[in-house]
PDB file of C-alpha atoms in Angstrom:
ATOM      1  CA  UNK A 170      52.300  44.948  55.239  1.00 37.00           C
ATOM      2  CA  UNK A 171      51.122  44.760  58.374  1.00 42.00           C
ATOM      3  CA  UNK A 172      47.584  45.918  59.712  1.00 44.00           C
ATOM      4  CA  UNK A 173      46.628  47.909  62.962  1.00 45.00           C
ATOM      5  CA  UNK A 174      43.903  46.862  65.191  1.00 43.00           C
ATOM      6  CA  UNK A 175      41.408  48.713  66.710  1.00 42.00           C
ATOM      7  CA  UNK A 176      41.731  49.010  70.310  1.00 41.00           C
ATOM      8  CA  UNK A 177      40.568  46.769  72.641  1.00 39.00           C
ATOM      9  CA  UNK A 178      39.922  44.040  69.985  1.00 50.00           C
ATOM     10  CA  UNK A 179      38.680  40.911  72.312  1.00 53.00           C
ATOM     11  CA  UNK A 180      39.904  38.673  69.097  1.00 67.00           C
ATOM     12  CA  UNK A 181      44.110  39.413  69.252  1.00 72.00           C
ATOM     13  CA  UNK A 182      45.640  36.963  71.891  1.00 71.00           C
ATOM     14  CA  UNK A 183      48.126  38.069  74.577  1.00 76.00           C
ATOM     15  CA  UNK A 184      51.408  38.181  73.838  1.00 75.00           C
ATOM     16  CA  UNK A 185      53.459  34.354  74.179  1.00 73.00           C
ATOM     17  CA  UNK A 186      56.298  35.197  76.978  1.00 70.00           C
ATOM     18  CA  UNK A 187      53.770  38.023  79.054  1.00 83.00           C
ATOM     19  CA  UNK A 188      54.678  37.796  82.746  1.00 80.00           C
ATOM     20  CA  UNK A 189      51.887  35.376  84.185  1.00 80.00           C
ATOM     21  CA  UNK A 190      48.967  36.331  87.115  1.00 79.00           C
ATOM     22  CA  UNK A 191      49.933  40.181  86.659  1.00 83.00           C
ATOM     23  CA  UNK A 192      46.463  42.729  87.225  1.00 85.00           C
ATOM     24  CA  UNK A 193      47.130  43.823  83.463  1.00 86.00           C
ATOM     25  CA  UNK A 194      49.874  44.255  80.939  1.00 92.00           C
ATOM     26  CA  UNK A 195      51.170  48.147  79.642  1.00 95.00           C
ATOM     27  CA  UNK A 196      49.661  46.912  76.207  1.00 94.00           C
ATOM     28  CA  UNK A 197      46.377  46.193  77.676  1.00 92.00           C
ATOM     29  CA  UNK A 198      43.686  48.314  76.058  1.00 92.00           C
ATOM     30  CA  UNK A 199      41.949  51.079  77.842  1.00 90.00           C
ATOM     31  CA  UNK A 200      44.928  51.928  80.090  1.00 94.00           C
ATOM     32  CA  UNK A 201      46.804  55.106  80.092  1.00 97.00           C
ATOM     33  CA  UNK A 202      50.084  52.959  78.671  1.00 97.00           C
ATOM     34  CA  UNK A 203      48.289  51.647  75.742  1.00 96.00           C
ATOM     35  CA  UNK A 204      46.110  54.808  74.706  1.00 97.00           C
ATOM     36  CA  UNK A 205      50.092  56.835  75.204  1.00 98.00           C
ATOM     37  CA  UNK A 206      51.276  53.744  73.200  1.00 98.00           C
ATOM     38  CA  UNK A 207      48.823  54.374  70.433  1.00 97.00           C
ATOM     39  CA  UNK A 208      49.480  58.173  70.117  1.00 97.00           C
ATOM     40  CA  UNK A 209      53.341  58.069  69.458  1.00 98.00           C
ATOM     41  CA  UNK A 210      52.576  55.473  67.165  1.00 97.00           C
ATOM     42  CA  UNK A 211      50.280  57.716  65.226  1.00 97.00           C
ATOM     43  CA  UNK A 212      52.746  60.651  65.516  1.00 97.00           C
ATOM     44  CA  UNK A 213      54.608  58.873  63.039  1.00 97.00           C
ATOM     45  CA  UNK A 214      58.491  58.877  62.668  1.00 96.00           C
ATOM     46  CA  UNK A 215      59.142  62.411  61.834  1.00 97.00           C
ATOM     47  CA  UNK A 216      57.506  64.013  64.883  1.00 98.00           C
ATOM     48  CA  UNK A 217      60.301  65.836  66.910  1.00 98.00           C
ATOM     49  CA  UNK A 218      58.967  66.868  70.365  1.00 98.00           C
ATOM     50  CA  UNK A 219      60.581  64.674  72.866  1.00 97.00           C
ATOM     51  CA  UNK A 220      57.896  65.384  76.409  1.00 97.00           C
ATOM     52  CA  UNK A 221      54.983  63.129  74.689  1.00 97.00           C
ATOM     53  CA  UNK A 222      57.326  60.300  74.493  1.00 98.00           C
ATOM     54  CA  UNK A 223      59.058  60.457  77.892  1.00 98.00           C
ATOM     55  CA  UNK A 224      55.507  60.667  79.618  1.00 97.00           C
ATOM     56  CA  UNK A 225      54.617  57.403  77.503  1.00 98.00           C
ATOM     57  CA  UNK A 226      57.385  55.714  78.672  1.00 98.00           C
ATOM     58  CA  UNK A 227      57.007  56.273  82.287  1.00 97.00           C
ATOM     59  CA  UNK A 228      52.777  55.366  82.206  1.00 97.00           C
ATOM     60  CA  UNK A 229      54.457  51.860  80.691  1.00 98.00           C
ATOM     61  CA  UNK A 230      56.504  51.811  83.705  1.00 97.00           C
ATOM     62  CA  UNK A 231      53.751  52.451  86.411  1.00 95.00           C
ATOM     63  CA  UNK A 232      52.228  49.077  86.708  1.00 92.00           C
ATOM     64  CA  UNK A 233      55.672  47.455  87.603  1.00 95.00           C
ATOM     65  CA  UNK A 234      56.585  49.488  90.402  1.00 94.00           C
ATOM     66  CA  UNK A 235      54.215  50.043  93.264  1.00 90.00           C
ATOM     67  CA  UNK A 236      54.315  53.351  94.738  1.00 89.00           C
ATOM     68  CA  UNK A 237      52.732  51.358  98.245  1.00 89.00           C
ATOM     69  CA  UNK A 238      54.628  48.550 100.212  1.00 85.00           C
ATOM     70  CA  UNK A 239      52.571  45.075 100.369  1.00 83.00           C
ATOM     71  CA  UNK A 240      54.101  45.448 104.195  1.00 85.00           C
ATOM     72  CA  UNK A 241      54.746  47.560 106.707  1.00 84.00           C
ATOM     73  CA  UNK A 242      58.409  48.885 106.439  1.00 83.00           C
ATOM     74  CA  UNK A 243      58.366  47.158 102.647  1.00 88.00           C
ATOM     75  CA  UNK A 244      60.326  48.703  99.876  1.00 90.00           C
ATOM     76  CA  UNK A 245      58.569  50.988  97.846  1.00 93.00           C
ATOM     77  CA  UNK A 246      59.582  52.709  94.391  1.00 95.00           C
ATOM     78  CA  UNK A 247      59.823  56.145  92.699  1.00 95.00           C
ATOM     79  CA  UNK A 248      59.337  56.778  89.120  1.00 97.00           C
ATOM     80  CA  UNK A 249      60.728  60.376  89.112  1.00 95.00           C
ATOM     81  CA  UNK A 250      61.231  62.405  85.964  1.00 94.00           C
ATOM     82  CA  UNK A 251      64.332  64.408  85.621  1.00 89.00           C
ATOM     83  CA  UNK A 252      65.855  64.267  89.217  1.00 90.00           C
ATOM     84  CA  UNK A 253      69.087  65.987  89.323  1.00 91.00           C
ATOM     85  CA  UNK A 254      72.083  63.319  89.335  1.00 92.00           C
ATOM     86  CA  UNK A 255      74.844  65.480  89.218  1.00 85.00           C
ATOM     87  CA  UNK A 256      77.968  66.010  91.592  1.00 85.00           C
ATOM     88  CA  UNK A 257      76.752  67.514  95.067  1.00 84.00           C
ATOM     89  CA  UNK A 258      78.531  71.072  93.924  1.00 84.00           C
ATOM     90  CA  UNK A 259      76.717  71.301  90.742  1.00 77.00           C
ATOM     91  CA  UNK A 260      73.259  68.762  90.602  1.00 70.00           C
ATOM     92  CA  UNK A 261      71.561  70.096  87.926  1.00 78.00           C
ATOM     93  CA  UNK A 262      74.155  69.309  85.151  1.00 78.00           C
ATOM     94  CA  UNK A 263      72.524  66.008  84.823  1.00 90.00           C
ATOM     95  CA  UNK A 264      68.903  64.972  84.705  1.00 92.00           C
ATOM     96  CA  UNK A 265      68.176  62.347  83.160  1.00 95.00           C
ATOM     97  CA  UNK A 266      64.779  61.783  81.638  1.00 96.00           C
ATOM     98  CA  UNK A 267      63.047  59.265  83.698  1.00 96.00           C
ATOM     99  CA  UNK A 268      64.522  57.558  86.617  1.00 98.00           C
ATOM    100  CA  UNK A 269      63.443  54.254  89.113  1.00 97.00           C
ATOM    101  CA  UNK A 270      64.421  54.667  92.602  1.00 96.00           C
ATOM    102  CA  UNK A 271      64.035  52.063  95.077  1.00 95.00           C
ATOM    103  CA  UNK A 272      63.012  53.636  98.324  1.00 93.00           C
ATOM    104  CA  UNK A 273      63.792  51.367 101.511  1.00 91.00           C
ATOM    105  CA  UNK A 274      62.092  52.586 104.863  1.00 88.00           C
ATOM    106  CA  UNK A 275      64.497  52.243 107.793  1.00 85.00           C
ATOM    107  CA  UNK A 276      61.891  51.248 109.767  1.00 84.00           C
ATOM    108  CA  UNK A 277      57.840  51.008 109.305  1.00 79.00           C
ATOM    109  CA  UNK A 278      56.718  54.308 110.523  1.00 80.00           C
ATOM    110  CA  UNK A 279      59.192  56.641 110.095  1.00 80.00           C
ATOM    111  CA  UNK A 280      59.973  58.864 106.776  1.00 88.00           C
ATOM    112  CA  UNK A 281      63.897  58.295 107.264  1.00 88.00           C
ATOM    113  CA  UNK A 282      64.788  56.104 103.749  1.00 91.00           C
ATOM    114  CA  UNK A 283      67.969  54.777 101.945  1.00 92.00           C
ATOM    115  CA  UNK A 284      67.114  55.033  98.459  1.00 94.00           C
ATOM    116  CA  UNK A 285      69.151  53.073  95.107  1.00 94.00           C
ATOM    117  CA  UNK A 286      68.383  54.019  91.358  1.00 96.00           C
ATOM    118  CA  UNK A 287      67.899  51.169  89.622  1.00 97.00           C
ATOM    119  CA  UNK A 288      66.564  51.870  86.545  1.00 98.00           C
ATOM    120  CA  UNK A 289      67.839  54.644  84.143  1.00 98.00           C
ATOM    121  CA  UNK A 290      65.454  56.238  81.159  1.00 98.00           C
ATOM    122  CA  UNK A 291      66.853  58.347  78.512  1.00 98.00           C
ATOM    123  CA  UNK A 292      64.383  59.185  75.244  1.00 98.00           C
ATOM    124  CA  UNK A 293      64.715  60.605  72.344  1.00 98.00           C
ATOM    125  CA  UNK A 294      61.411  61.669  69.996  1.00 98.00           C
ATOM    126  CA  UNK A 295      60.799  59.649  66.523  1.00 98.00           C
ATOM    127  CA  UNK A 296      62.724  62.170  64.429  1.00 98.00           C
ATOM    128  CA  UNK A 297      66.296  60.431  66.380  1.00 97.00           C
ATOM    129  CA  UNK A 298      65.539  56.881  65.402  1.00 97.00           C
ATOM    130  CA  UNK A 299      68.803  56.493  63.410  1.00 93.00           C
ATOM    131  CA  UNK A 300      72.188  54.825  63.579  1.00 91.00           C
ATOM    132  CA  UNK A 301      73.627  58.616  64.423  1.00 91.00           C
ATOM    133  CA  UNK A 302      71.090  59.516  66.402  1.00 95.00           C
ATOM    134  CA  UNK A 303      71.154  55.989  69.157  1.00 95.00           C
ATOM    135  CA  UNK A 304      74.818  56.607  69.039  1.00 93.00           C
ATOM    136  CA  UNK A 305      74.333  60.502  70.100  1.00 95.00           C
ATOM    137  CA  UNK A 306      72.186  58.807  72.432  1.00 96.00           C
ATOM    138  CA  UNK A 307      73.934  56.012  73.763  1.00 96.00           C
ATOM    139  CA  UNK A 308      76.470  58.486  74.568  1.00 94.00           C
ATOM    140  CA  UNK A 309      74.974  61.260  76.015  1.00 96.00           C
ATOM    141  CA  UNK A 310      73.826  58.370  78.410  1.00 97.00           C
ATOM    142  CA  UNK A 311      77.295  56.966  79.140  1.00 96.00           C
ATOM    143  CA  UNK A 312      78.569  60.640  80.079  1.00 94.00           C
ATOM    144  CA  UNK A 313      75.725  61.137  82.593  1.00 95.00           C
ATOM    145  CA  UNK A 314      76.142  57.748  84.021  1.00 96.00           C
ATOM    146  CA  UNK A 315      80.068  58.225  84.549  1.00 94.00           C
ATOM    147  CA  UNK A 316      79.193  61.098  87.044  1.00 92.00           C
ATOM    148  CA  UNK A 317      76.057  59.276  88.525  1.00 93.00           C
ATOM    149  CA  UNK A 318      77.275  56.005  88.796  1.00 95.00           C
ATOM    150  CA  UNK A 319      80.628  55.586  87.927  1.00 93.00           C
ATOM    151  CA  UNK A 320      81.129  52.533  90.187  1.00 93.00           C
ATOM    152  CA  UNK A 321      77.754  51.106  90.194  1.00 94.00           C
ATOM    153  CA  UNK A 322      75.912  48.780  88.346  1.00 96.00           C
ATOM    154  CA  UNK A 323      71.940  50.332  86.896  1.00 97.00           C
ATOM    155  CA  UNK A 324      69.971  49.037  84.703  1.00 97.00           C
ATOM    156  CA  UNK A 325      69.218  51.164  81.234  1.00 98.00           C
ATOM    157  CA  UNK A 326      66.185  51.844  79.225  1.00 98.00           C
ATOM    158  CA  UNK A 327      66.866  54.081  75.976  1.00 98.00           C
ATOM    159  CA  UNK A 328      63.485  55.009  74.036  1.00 99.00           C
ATOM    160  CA  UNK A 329      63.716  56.693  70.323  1.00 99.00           C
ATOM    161  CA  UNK A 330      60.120  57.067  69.248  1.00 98.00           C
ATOM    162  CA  UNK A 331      58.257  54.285  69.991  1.00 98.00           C
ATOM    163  CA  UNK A 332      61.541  52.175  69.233  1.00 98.00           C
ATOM    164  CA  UNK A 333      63.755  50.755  72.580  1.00 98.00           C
ATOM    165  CA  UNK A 334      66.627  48.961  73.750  1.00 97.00           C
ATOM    166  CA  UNK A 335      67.171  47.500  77.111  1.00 97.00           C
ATOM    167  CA  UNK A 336      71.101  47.350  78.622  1.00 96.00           C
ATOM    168  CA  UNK A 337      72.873  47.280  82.022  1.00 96.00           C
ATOM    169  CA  UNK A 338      74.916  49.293  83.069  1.00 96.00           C
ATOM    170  CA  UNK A 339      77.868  47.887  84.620  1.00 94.00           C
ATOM    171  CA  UNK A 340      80.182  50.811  85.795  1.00 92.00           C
ATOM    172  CA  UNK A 341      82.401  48.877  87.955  1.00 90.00           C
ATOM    173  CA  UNK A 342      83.218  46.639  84.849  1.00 88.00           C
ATOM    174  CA  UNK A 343      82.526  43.593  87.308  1.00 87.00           C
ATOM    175  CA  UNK A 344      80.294  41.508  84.908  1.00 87.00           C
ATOM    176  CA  UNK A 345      81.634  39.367  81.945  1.00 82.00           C
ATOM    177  CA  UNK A 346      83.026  41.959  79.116  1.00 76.00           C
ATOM    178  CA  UNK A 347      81.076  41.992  75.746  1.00 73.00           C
ATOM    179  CA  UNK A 348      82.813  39.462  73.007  1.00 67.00           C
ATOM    180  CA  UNK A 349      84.549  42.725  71.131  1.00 64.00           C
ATOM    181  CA  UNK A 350      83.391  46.033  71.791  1.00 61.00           C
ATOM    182  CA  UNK A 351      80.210  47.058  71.085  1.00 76.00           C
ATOM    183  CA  UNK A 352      79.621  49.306  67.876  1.00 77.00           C
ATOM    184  CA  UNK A 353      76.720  50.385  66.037  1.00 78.00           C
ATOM    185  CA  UNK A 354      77.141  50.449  61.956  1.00 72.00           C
ATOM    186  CA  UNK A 355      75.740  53.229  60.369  1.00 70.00           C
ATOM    187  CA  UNK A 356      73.251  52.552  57.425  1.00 64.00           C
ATOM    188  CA  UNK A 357      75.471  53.462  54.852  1.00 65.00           C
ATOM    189  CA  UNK A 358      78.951  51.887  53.463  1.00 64.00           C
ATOM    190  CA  UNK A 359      81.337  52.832  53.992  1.00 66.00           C
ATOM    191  CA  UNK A 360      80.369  51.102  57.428  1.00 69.00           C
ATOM    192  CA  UNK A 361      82.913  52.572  59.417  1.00 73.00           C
ATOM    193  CA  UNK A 362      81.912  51.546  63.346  1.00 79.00           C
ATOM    194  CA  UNK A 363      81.454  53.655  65.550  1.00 85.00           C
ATOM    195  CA  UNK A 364      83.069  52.744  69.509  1.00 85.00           C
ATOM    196  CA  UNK A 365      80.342  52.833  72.432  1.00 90.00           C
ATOM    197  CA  UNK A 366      81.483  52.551  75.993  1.00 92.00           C
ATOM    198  CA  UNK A 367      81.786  48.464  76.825  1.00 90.00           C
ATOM    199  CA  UNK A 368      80.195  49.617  80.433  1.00 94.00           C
ATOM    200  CA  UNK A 369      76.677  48.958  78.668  1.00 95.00           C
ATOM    201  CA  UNK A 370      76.469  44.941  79.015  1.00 93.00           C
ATOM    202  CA  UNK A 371      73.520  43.096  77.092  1.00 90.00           C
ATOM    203  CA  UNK A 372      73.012  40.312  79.578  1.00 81.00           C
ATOM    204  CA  UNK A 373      69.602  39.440  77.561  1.00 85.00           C
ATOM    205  CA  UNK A 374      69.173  37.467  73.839  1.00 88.00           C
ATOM    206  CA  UNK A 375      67.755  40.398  71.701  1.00 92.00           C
ATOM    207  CA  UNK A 376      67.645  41.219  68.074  1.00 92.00           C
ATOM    208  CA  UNK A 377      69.208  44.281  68.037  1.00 93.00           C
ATOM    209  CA  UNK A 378      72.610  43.202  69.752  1.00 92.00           C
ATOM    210  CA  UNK A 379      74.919  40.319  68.078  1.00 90.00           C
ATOM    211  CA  UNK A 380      76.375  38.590  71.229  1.00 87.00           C
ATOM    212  CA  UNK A 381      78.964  37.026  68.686  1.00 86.00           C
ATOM    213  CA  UNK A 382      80.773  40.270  66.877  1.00 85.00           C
ATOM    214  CA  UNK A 383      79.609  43.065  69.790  1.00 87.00           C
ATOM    215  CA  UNK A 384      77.309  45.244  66.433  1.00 87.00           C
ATOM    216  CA  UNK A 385      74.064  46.950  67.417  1.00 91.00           C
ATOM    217  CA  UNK A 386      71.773  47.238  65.116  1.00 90.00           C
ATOM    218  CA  UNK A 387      69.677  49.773  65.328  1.00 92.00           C
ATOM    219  CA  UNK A 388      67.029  49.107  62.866  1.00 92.00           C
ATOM    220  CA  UNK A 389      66.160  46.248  64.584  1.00 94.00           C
ATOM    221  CA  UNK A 390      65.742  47.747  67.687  1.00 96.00           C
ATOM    222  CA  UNK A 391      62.514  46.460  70.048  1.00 98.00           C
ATOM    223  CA  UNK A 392      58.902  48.289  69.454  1.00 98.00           C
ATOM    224  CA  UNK A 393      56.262  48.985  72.104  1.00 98.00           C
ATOM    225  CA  UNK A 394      53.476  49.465  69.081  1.00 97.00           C
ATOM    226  CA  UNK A 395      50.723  47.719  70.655  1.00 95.00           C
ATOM    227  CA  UNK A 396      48.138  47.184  68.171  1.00 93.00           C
ATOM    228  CA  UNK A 397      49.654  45.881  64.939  1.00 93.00           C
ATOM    229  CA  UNK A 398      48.751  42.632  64.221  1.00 91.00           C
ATOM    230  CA  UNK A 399      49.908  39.900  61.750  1.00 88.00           C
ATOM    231  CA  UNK A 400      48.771  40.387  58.051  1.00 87.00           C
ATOM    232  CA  UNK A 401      46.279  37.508  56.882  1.00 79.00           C
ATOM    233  CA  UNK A 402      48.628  34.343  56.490  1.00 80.00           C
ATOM    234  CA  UNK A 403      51.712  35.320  57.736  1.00 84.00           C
ATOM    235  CA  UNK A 404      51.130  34.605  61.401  1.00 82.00           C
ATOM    236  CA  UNK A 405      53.141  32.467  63.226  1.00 82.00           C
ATOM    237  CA  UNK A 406      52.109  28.981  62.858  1.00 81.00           C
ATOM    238  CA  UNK A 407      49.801  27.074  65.732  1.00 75.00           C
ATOM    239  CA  UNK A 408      48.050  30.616  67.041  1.00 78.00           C
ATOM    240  CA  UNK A 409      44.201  29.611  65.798  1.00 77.00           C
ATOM    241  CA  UNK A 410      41.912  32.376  64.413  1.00 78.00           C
ATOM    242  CA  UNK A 411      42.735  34.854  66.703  1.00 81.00           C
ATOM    243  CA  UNK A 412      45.220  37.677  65.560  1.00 86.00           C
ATOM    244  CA  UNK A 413      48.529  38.175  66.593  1.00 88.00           C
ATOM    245  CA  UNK A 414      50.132  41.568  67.570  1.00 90.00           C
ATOM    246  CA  UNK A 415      53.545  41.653  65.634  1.00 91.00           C
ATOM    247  CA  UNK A 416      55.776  43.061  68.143  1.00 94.00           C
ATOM    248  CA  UNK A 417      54.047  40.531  71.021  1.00 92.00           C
ATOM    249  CA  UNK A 418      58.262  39.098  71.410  1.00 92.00           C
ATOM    250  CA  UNK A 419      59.310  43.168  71.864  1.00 96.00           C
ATOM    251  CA  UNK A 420      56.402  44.223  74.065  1.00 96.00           C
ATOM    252  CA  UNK A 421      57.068  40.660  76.338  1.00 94.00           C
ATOM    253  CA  UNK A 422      60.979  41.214  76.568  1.00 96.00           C
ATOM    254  CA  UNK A 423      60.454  44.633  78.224  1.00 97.00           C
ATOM    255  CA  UNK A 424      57.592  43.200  80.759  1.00 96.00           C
ATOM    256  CA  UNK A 425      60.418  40.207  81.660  1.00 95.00           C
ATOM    257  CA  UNK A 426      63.257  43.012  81.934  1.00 96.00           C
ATOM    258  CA  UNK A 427      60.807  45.217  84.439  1.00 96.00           C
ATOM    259  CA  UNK A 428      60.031  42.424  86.474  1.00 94.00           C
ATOM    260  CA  UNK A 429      63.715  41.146  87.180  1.00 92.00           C
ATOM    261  CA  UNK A 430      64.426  44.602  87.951  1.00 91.00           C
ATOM    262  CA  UNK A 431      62.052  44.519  91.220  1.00 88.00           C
ATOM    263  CA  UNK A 432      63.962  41.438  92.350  1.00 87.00           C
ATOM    264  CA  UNK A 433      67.291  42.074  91.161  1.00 89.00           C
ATOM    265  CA  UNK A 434      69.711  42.846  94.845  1.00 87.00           C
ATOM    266  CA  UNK A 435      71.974  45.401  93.928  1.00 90.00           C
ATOM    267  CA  UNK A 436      74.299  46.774  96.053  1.00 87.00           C
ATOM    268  CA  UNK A 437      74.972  50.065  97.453  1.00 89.00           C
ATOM    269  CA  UNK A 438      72.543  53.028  97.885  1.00 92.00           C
ATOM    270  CA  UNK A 439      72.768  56.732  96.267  1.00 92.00           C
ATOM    271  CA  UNK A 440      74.774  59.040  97.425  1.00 90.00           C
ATOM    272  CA  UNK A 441      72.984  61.486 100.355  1.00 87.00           C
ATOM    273  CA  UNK A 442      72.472  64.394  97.684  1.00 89.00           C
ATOM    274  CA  UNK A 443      70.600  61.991  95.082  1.00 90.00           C
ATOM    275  CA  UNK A 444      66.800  63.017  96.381  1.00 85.00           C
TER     276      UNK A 444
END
């Protein structure tokens, strides 16, 4: 089994794979991220209330998006929760639960702006973190994402608990296809697949997606749990005495993901009624 930590422990080593020279990390202890982090964990998997999570997820985000251009007339970012994302007649039939907006000045002092959604967030609480409830989840996301952004390529973060999965999607179909189309198997035979939309692409090596036969696999979706650390003798070889957080490959992926996101140049901006 493995063992928890106790916050702040000076004797557990950074994550291998962290983005370098970075102020701090959304698993560094005594931040907001980590002490939200902690919480769900300790909810356990049966808690049901979905707000706690989706405020966890976007304090994880915060560090990675500055709300304050490093120059004048520099791009700045919005981590808005539930902006409406529906057609112009009817905008509130879709909100999703945590969007990233890049917000592009038109010029340096003036509050005139194109803006371009780059990052999606839908969540689910604990209590979802099943095969039936990622595909209820995966999706609810796909039919929101046909109306917002039927043509355009996003990136995708889905949260269940304290469980996530990173995607793209790619609604113009213009990037390579998937090998087959993606499923997920349920956990029980008769394993009967179930279709998801081949829009969401998995451009990244992960655990939970076979880039061979196209199956997610839920249970082996990433965790953000922070503060678990590698039982005695079981830690990956050539790390010294210091302990190793378990999920340190998990909570690394998503840091590398948020990162390319700020540099990523995609094309197009949201439509005028998007605010």
């Amino acid at each position: 089994m493995a063992q928890p930590r106790v916050a702040a422990n000076s004797n557990t080593q950074e994550p291998v794979g962290r983005v370098q020279g970075l102020p701090f990390h959304f698993w560094t202890p005594n931040t907001t991220s980590f002490m939200k982090i902690g919480d769900m964990v300790a909810a356990g998997p049966t808690y049901s209330q979905e707000a706690p999570y989706q405020n966890m997820i976007m304090e994880i985000l915060k560090p990675y998006f500055p709300t304050q251009a490093t120059i004048p007339g520099g791009d700045i970012w919005a981590l808005d929760r539930e902006s409406y994302r529906g057609p112009a007649n009817a905008p509130s039939t879709i909100k999703p639960d945590g969007l990233v907006i890049r917000i592009r000045p038109l010029n340096a002092t003036s509050s005139q702006n194109t803006k371009r959604d780059f990052l999606w967030v839908e969540v689910k609480p604990a209590s979802h973190n099943t095969p039936g409830g990622w595909k209820d989840l995966l999706g609810e996301t796909a039919t929101r994402l046909i109306s917002a952004h039927p043509t355009r390529t996003v990136f995708v973060l889905l949260v269940v608990g304290v469980r996530y999965m990173v995607m793209i999607w790619d609604g113009g179909n213009s990037m390579a296809p998937n090998p087959v189309p993606t499923i997920i198997h349920p956990a029980t035979a008769p394993f009967t697949p179930w279709p998801i939309d081949n829009r969401f692409k998995f451009p990244m090596v992960v655990a939970y997606y076979n880039q061979v036969s196209g199956i997610i696999n839920t249970r082996a979706a990433a965790s953000l749990d922070s503060e678990t650390v590698y039982p005695a003798g079981q830690k990956p070889p050539g790390r010294g005495n210091l302990d190793v957080l378990r999920y340190e490959a998990d909570l690394a992926t998503l840091e590398q993901f948020l990162i390319t996101i700020q540099q990523m140049p995609l094309a197009g901006n949201n439509p005028g009624h998007f605010f």
